[in-house]
Every structure is written in C-alpha cells, then in structure tokens.
Short mmCIF file of C-alpha atoms in Angstrom, two decimals:
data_model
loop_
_atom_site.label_atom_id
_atom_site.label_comp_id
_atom_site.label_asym_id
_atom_site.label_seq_id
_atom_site.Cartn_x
_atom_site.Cartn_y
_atom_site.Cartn_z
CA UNK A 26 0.00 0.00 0.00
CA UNK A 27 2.78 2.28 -0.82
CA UNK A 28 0.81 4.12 -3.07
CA UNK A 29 -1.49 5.31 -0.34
CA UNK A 30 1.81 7.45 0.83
CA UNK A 31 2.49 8.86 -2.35
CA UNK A 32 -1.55 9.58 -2.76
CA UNK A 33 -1.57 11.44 0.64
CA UNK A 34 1.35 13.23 0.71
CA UNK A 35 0.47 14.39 -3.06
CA UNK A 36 -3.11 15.59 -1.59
CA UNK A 37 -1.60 17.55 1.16
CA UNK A 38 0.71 19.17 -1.17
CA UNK A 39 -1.74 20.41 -3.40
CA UNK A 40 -3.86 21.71 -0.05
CA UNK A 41 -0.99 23.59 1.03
CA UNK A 42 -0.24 25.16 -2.30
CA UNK A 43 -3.98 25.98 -2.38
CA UNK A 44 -4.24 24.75 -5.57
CA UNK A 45 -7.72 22.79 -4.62
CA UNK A 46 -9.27 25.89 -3.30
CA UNK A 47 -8.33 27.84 -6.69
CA UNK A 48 -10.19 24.69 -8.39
CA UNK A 49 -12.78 24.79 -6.04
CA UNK A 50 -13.85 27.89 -6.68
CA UNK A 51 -13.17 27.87 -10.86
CA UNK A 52 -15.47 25.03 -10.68
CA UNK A 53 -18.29 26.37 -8.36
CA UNK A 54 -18.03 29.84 -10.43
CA UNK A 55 -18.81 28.08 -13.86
CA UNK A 56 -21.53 25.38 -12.69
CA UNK A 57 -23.52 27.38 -10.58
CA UNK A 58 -23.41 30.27 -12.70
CA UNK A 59 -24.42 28.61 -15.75
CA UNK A 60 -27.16 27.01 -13.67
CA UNK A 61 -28.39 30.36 -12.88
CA UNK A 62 -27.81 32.24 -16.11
CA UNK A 63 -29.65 29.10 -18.14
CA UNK A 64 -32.47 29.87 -16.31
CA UNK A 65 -32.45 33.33 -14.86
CA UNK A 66 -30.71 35.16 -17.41
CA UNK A 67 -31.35 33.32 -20.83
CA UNK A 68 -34.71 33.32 -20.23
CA UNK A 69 -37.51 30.66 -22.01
CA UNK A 70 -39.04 28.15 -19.84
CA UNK A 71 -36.16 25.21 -18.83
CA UNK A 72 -37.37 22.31 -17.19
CA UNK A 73 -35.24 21.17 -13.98
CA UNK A 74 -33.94 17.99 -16.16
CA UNK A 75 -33.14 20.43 -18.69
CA UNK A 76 -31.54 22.50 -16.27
CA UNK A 77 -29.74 19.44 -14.42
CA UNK A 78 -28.42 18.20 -17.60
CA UNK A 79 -26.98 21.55 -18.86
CA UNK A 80 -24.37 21.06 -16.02
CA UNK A 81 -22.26 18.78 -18.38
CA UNK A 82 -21.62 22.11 -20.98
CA UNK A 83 -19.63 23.91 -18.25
CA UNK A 84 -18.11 20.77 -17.01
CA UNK A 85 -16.70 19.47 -20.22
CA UNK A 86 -15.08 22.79 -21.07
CA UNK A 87 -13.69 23.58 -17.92
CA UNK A 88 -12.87 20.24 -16.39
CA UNK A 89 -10.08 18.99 -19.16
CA UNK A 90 -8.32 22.60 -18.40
CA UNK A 91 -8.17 22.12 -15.16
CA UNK A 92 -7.41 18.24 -14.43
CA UNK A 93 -4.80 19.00 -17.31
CA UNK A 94 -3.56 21.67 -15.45
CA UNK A 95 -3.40 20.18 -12.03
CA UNK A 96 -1.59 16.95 -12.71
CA UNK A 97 0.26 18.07 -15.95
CA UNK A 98 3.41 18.59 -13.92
CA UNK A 99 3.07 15.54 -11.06
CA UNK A 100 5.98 13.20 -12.61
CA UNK A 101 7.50 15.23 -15.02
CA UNK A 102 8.14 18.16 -12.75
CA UNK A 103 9.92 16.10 -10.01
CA UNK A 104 12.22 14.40 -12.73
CA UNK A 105 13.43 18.05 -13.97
CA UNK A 106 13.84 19.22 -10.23
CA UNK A 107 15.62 15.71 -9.67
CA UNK A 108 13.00 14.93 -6.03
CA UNK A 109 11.95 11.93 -7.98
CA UNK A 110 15.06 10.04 -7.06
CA UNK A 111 14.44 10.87 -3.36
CA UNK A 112 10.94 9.71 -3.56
CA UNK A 113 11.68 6.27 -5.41
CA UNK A 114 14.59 6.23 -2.89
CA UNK A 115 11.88 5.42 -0.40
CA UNK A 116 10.51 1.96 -0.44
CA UNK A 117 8.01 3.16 -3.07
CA UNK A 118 7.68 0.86 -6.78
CA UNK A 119 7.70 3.56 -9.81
CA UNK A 120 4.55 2.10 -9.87
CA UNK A 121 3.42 3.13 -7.17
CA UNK A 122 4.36 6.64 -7.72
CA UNK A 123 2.28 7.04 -11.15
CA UNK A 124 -0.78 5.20 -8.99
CA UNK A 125 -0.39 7.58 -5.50
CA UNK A 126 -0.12 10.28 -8.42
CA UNK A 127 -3.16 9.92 -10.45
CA UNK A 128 -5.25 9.00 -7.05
CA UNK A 129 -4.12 11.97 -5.20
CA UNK A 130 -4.46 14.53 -8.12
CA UNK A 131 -7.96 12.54 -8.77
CA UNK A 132 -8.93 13.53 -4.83
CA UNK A 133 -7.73 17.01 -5.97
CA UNK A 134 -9.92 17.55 -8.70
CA UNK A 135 -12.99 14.93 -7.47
CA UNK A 136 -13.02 17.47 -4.51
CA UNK A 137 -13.32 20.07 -6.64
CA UNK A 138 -16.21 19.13 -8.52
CA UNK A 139 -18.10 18.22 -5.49
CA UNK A 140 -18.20 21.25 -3.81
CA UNK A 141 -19.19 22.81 -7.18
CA UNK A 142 -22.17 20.46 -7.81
CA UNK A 143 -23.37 21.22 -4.44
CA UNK A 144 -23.26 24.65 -4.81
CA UNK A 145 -25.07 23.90 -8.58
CA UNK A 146 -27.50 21.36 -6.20
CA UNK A 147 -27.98 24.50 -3.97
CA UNK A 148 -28.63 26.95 -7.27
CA UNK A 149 -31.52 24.63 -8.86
CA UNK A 150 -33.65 24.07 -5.50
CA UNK A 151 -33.83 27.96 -5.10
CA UNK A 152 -34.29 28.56 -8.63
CA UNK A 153 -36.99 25.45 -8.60
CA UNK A 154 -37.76 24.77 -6.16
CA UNK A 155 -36.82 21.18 -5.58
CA UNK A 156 -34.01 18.65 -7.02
CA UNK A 157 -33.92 15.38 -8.49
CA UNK A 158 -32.30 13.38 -6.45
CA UNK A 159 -30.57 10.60 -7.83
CA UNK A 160 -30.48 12.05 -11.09
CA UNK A 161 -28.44 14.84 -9.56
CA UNK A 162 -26.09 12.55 -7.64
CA UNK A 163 -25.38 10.19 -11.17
CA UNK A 164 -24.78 13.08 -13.23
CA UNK A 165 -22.28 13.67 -10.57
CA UNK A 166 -20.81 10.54 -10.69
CA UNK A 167 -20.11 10.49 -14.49
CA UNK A 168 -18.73 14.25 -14.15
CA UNK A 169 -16.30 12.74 -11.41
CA UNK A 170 -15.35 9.94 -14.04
CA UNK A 171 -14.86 12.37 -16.09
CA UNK A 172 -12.35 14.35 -14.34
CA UNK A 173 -10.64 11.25 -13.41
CA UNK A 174 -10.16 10.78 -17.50
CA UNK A 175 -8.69 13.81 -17.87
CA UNK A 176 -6.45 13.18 -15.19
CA UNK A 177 -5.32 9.90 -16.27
CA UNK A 178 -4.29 11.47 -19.38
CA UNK A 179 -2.38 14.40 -17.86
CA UNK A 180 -0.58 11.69 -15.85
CA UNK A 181 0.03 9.53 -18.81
CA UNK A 182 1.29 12.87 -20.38
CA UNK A 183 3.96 13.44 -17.22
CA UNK A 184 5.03 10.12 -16.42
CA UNK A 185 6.08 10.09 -20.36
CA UNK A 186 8.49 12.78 -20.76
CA UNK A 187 11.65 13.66 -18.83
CA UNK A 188 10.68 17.74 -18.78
CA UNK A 189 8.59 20.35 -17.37
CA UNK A 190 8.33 21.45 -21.26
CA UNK A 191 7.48 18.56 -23.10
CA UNK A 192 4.97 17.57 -20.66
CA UNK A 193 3.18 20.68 -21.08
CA UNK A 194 3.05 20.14 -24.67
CA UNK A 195 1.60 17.13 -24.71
CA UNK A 196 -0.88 18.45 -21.87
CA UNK A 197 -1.57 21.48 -24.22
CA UNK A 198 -1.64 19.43 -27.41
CA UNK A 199 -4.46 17.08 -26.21
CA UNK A 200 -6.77 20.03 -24.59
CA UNK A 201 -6.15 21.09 -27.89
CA UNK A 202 -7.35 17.94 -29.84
CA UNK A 203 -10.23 17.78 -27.87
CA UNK A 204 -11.66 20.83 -27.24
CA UNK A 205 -11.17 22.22 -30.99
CA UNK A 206 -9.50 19.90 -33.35
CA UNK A 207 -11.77 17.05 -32.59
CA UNK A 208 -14.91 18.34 -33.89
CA UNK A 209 -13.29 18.24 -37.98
CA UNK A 210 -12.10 14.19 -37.47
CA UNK A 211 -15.29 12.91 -38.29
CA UNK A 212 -15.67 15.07 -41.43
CA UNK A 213 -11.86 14.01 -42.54
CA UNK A 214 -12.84 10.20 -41.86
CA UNK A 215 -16.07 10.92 -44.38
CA UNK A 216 -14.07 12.80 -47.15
CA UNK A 217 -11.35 9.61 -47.05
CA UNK A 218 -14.07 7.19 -46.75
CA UNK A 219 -16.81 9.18 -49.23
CA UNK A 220 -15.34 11.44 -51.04
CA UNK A 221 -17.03 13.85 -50.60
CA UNK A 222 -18.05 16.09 -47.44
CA UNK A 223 -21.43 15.10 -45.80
CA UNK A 224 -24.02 17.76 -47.11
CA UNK A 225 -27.52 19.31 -46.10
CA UNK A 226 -29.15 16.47 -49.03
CA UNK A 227 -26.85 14.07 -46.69
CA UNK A 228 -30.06 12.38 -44.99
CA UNK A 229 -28.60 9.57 -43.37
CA UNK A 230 -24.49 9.22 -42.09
CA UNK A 231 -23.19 5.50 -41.19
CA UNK A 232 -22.75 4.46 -37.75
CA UNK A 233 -19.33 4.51 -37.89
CA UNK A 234 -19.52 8.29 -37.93
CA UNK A 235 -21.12 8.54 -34.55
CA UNK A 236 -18.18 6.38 -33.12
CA UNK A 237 -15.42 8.74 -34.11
CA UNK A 238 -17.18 11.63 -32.87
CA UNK A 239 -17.73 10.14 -29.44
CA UNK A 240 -14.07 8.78 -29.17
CA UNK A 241 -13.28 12.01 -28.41
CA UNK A 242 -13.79 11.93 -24.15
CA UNK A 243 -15.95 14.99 -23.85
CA UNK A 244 -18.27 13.87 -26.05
CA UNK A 245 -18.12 10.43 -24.57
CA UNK A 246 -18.83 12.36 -21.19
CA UNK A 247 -22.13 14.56 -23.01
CA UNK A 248 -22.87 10.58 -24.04
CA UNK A 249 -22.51 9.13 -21.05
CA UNK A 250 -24.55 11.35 -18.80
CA UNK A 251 -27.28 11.03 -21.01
CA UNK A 252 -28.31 7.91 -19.67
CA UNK A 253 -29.04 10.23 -16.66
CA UNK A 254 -31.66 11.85 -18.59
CA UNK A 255 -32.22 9.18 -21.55
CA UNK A 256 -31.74 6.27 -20.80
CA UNK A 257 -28.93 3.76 -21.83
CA UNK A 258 -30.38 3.23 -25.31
CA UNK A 259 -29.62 4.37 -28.87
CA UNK A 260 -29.06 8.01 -28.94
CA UNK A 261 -32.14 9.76 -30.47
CA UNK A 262 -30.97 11.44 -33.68
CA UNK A 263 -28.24 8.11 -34.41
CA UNK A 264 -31.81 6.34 -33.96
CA UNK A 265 -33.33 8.29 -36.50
CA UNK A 266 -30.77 7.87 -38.75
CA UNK A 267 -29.24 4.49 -38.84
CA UNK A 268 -32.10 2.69 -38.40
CA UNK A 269 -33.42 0.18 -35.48
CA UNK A 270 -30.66 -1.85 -35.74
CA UNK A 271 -28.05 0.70 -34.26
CA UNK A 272 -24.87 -0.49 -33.30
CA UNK A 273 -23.55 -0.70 -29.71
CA UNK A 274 -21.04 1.75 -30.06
CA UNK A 275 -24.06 4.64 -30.50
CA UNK A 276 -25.64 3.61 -27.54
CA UNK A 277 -25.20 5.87 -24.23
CA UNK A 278 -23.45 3.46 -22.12
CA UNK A 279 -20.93 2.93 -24.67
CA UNK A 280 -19.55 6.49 -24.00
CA UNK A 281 -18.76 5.23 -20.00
CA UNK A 282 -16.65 2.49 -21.67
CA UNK A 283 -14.49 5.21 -23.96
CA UNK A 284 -13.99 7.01 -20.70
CA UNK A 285 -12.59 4.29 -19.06
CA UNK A 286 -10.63 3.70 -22.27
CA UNK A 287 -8.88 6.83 -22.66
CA UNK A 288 -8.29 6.43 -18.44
CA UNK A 289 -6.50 3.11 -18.72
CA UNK A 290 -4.11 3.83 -22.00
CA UNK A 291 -2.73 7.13 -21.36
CA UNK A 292 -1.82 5.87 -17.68
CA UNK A 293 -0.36 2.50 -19.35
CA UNK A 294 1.60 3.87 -21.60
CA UNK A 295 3.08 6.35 -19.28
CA UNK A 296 4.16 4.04 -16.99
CA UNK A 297 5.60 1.40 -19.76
CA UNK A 298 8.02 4.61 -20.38
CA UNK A 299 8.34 5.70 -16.60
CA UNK A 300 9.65 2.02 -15.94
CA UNK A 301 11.98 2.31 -18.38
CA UNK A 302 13.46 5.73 -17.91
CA UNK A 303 16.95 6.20 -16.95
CA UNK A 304 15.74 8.30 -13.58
CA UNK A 305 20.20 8.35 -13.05
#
C-alpha cells in the first residue's frame, strides 16, 4: 500500500499550495453560474432535467483545463527538479508513484467538482424549487469519471516525458485535440471514406460516424450522462438515422466504456516509459 503514501502526501501538497481551493472555486463559479444564467438570465421556460443536464456544458469545457492543469506537472516536474530520485529512494515501486499520483491529483480535482455540484444542487432548489435526487447525484458521478479521465491522461502525459516542457506540450496538445480539433475528425474520416463532405441532401451518415465523434472523451462524457436523462439506449438522432438496428457503439453506455478507455491507456503507456526511464 505504498501508493497510499504517495496519494496522501500528493493531496496535502496540493492543499498547502492551495491549488484545490483555486479549483474549487473555478469550478463552483462556472456550474452554478451557468445554472443560474440558463435559467435566470437566458430566459424561455427550462425544465429542472433540462436544467440538471446543462451542467455537463460547463463541465466538459472547464474540467479537461483544469485536471490538465493540475496533474500536468506531477511526474514530469519532479524528474526536472531531480526529487523523484528521493521519492523512489523510499521503499516506493515507480509504480506506485504514477498510482499515489493519479489518485491523489484525482482527490484534488474529485473534490473540486463536489463542492461545485453542491453549490449547482444548492442553485436549482432555489431557482426550482426542488431537485432530483438521484439524477443529480449520477450526473455527478459520471462528471467525477470524467475528471478522473482527464487526469489519467495528464498523468500519462507526465510520467512520459523527462521535462517540465514537453509535458506541457503534450498536456496542451491534447486540450487542444479535444476541445477544438476534434470536432473536424469525423468530417476528414467521411471525405477519405466518401469522397465527398457530408451535405444538407446528406439524410442519413453510417454508424461509424457517430463512433469517431464520441471517441473524443468529452463527447463520450455529453454521451454518457445522457443515460441520466435518456436512458442507456440508442441516442435519439443516431436512432433516427441508422435505423433500429443501431450499433452498440451509439448507444449511451458505450460512452462510460471510452472514458474508461482513454483512463487506462494514457496511464499505461506512461508508466511502460516511466519504468523504463533512466531516472540516473
């Protein structure tokens, strides 16, 4: 249980630096305030489902920049400052350095997002006037899966490289691919595969199309907490359009397995390298 060391010590550090009250209060500003401004200020006639789901468009913009940001620099940094060979000069397993890392930076940014969905709990019962629940506390479940993605990537990223620099490349590089570059892939897979680019006389797209968009994580998240709201089935519009027989891959739960996906393979492959890295 060496890991638990790492883990803990890792938390506290991040307490002391008050980096989880700064991403505390990032997350609490954006999820209660869009709360309140989808209903108070944009006007129209939002249902509290509607409201409850609306949670994830805050969350999937601002939760990648921040888990990025807080665990960018857990591995990586200590290699460049050379600590690393004091820590693994401690009965800890490299290991269980990436593990304690990704759970402690996970308690970091889990803690986070708690607070903030209380607050957003807090925003809808005096804006409604009650609160679902159990829908409430899965949607936060899947958010928290979600940040613990993003971390697992960020720790991938640092346990990878040997520098401060590269490891905020890569960190910047995949906020980057997800956030903005993501949304063309699925139109560059048609063109290759059709080509041509799909069109407004375009009345039905393959399945396959569906797949690449939600293999990007954020939309895997929007996915995912759908079954919150939808159910676990076929997502409506894929429905529509590819028939009865759609494939499992559009269904909602599917996007709960490409989290857990893009959790597992950045951390794997980070460690592979971290095992093998000439620490000196």
């Amino acid at each position: 249980m060496s890991w638990v060391v790492v883990a803990r010590k890792d938390f506290e550090d991040a307490v002391r630096s008050r980096m989880l009250w700064a991403i505390t209060a990032v997350f609490l500003l954006f999820t209660a305030g869009a709360v309140y401004i989808r209903k108070a200020v944009l006007g129209g006639t939002p249902g509290l489902p509607d409201a409850t789901q609306f949670l994830t468009a805050p969350s999937g913009l601002i939760i990648p920049l921040t888990a990025l940001v807080v665990a960018y620099l857990a591995i990586a940094g200590e290699r460049e400052s050379g600590s690393i060979k004091i820590l693994l000069g401690l009965p800890h397993t490299r290991w269980d350095v990436v593990f304690g890392k990704l759970v402690g930076r996970t308690l970091v940014v889990t803690a986070g997002i708690l607070v903030a969905f209380a607050g957003a709990a807090v925003t809808l019962l005096v804006l409604f006037g009650e609160l679902a629940i159990v829908d409430f506390l899965l949607l936060t479940l899947v958010t928290v899966l979600f940040g613990l993605t993003f971390v697992g990537i960020a720790i991938g990223a640092s346990a990878f490289t040997a520098t401060r620099s590269r490891a905020m490349a890569l960190a910047i590089g995949a906020f980057f691919l997800f956030q903005v570059v993501w949304d063309f892939v699925p139109l560059g897979v048609y063109y290759f595969a059709e080509g041509s680019l799909p069109g407004p006389t375009t009345t039905q797209l393959p399945a396959w199309y569906y797949l690449v968009q939600v293999l990007n994580p954020k939309n895997a998240y929007s996915q995912g907490a759908d079954i919150v709201f939808s159910g676990a089935g076929p997502v409506v519009p894929v429905e529509s359009l590819v028939g009865s027989s759609a494939p499992f891959y559009v269904q909602n739960w599917f996007g709960l397995v490409i989290l857990v996906v893009w959790l597992v393979v950045p951390v794997a492959l980070g460690y592979w390298r971290f095992q093998r890295a000439d620490i000196g």
